[in-house]
mmCIF file of C-alpha atoms and ligand atoms in Angstrom:
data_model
loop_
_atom_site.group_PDB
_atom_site.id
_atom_site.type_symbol
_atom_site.label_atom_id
_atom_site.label_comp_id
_atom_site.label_asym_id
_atom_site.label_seq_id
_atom_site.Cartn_x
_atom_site.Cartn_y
_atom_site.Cartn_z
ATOM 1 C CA UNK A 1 -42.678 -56.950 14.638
ATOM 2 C CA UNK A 2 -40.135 -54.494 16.692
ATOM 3 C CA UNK A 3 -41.967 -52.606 19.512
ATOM 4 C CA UNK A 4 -40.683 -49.586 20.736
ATOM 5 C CA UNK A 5 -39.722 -48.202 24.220
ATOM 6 C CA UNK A 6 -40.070 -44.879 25.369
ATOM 7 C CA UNK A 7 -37.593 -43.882 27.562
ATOM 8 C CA UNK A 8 -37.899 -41.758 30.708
ATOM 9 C CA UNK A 9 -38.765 -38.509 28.505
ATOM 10 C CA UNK A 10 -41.548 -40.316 26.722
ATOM 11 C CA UNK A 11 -39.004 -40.286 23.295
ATOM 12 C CA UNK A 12 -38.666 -43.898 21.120
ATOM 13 C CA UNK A 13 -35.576 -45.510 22.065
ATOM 14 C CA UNK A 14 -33.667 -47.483 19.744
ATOM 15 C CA UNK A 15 -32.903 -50.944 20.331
ATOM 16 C CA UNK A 16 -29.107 -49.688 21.545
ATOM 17 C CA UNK A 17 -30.633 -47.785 24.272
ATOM 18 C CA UNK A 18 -29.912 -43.980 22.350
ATOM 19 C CA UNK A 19 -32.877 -41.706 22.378
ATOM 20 C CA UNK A 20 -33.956 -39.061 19.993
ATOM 21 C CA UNK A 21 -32.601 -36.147 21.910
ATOM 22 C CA UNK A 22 -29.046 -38.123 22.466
ATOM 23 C CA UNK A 23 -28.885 -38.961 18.541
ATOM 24 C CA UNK A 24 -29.357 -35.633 17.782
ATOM 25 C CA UNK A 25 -27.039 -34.453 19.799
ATOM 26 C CA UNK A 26 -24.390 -36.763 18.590
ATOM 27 C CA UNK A 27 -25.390 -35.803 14.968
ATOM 28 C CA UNK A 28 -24.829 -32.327 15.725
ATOM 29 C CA UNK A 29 -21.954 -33.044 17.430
ATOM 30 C CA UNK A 30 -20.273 -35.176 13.923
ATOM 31 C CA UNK A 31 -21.864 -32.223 11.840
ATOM 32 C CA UNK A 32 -20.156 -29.898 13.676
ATOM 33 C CA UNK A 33 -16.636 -31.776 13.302
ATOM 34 C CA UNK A 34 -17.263 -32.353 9.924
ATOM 35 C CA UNK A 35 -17.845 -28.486 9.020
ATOM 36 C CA UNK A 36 -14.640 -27.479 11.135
ATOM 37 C CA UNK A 37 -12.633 -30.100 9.326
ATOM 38 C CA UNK A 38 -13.986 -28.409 5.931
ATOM 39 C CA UNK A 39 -13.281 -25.000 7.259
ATOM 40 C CA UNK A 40 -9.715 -26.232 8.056
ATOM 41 C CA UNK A 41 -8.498 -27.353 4.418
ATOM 42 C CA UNK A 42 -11.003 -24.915 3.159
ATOM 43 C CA UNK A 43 -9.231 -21.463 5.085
ATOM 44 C CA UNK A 44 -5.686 -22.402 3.556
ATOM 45 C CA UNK A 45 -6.296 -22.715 0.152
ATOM 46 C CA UNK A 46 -8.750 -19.357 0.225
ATOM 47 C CA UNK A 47 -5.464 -17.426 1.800
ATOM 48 C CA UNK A 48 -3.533 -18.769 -1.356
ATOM 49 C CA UNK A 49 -5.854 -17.810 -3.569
ATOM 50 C CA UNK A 50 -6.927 -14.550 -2.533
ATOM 51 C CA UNK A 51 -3.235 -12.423 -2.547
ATOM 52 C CA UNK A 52 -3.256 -9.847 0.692
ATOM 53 C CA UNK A 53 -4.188 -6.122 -0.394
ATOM 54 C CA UNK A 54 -1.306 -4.113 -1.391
ATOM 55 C CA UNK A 55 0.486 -2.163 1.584
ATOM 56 C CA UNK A 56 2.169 0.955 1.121
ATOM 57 C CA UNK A 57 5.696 0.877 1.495
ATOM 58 C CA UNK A 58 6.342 3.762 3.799
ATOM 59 C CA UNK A 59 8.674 6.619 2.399
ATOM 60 C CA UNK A 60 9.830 7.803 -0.808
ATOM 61 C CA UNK A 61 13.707 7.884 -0.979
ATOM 62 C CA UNK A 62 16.065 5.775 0.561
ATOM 63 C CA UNK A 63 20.151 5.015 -0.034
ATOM 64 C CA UNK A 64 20.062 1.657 -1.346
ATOM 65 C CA UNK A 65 23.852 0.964 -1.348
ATOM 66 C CA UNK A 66 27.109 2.635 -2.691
ATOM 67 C CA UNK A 67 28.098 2.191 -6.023
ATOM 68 C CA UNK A 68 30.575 -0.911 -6.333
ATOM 69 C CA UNK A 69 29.024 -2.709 -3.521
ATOM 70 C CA UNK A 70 27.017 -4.997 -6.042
ATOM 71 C CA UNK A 71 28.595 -5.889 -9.212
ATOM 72 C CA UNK A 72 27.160 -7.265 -12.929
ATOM 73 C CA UNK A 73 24.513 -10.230 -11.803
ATOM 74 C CA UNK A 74 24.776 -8.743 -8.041
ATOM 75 C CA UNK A 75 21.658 -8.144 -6.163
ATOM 76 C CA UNK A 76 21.478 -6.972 -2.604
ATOM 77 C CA UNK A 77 17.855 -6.779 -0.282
ATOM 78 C CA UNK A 78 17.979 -3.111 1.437
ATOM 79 C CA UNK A 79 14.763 -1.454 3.113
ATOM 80 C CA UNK A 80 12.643 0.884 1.339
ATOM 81 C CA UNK A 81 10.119 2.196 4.469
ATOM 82 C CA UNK A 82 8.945 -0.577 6.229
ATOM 83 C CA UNK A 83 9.521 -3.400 3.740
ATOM 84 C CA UNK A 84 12.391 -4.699 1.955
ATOM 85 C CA UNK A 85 12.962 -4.239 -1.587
ATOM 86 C CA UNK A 86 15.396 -5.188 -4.532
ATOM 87 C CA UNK A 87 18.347 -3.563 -6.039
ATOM 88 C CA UNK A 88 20.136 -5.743 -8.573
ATOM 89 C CA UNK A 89 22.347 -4.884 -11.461
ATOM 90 C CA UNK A 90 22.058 -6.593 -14.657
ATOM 91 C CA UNK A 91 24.496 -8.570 -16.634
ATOM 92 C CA UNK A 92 24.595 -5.252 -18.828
ATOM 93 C CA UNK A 93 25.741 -3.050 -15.456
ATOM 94 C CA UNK A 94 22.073 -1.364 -15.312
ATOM 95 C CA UNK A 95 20.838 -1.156 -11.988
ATOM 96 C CA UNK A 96 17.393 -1.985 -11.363
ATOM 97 C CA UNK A 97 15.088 -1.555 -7.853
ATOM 98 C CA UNK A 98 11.988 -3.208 -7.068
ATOM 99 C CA UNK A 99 9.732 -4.294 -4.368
ATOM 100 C CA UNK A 100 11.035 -7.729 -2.778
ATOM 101 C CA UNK A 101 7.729 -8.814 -1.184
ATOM 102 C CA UNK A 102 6.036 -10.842 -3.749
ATOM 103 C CA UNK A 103 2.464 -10.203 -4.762
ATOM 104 C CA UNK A 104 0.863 -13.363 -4.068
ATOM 105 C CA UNK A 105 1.326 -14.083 -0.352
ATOM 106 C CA UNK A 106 4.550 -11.603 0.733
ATOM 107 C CA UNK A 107 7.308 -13.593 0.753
ATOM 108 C CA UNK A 108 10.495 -12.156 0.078
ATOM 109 C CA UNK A 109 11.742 -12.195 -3.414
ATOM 110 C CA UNK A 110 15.766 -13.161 -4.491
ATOM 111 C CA UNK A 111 17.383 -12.369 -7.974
ATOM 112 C CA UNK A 112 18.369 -15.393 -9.665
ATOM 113 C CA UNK A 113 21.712 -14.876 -11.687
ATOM 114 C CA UNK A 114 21.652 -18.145 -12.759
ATOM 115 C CA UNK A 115 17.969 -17.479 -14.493
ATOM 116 C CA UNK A 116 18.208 -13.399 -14.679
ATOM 117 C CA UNK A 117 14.992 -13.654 -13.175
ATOM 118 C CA UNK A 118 13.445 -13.156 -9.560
ATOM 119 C CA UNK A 119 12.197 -15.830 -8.078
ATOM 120 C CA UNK A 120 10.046 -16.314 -4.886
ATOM 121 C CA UNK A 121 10.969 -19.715 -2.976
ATOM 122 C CA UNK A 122 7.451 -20.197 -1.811
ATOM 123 C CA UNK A 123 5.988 -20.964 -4.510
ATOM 124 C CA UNK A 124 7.886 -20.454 -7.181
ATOM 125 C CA UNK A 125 6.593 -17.589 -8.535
ATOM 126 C CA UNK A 126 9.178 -15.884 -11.121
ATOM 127 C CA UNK A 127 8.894 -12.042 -12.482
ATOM 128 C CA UNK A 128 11.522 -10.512 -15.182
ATOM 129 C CA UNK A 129 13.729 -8.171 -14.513
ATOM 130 C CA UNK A 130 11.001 -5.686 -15.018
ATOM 131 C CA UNK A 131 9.046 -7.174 -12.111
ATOM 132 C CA UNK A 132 6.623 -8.611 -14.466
ATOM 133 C CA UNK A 133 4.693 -11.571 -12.587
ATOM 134 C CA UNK A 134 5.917 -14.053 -15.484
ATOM 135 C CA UNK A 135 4.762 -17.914 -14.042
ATOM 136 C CA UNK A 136 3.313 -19.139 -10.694
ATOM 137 C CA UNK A 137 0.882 -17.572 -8.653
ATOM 138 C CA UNK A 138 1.870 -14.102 -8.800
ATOM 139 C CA UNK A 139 -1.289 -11.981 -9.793
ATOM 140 C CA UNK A 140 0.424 -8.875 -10.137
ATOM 141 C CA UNK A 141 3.749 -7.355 -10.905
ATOM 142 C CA UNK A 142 6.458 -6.105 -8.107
ATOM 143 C CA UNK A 143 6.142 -2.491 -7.940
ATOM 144 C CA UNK A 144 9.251 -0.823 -9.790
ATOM 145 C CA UNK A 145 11.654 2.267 -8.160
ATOM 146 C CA UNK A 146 13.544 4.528 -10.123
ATOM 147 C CA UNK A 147 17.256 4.377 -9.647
ATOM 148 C CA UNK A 148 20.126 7.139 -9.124
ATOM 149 C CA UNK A 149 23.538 7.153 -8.515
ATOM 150 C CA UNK A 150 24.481 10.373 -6.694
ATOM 151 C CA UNK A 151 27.914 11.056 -5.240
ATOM 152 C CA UNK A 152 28.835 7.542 -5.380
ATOM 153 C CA UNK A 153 25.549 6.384 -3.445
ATOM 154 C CA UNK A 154 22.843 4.581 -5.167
ATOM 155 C CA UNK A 155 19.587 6.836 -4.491
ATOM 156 C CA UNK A 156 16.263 4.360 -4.951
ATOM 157 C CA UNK A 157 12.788 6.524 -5.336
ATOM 158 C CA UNK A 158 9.259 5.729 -5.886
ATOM 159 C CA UNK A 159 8.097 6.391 -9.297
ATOM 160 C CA UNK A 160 5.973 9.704 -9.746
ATOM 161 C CA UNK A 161 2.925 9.357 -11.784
ATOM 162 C CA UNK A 162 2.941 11.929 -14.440
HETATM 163 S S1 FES B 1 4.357 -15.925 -1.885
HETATM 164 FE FE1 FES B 1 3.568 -17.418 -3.237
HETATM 165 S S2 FES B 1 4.801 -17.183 -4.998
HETATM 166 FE FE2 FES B 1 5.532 -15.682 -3.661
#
């Protein structure tokens, strides 16, 4: 049969020489590790999941570029308000403007020629030339601008809601 000792607090001690209070200390202390190792992995893969809210982009016209500066499968990244956005010009010679901060985590988009699609490098989320979020994490689509040319400058708007 194992007696036990009391140590100087009157708690059993194990046969290592730990007491009660020390153990639970020590458990806490592992528990504790072990829930901020969880939160670690765990914090990541929330922020890819969950997509940022949608930030407003700041004003409502800007000068994207002059005509001729981009030609047929030609893209160029200009600043609409505070974020950058998208003017490329299809294979056709139709310009199109969009947002270039992707909808999942904000990364800057790029037009593919190669694919006529845009792409986002960081995780290889695609859209159309629409901005419709086509494959990849994407949960929504890029928000599209209206397009002008006036006086040989290419005039990018928000869209008005009618
Ligand atoms: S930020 Fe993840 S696909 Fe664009």
């Amino acid at each position: 049969m194992v007696s036990k000792t009391r140590g100087v607090t009157g708690e059993p001690e194990d046969p290592n020489g730990a007491s009660a209070p020390r153990r639970r200390i020590v458990t806490a202390l592992l528990g504790g590790g072990v829930l901020g190792s969880l939160a670690a992995f765990a914090y990541p893969v929330l922020r890819y999941l969950v997509p940022p809210p949608v930030v407003d982009l700041g004003g409502d016209e800007v000068v994207a570029g002059k005509v001729g500066d981009i030609k047929p499968s030609g893209s160029k990244i200009f600043r609409f308000g505070t974020r950058p956005a998208l003017l490329l010009m299809t294979a056709d010679g139709e310009y199109r403007a969009l947002s270039a901060v992707c909808t999942h985590l904000g990364c800057t988009v790029q037009y593919r020629s190669d694919l006529h699609e845009i792409w986002c490098a960081c995780h290889n989320g695609m859209y159309d030339l629409n901005g419709r979020n086509i494959s990849g994490p994407p949960p929504r689509p890029l928000e599209a601008f209206q397009v002008h040319v006036r006086g040989g400058e290419i005039v990018v708007s928000r869209k008005r809601e009618a």
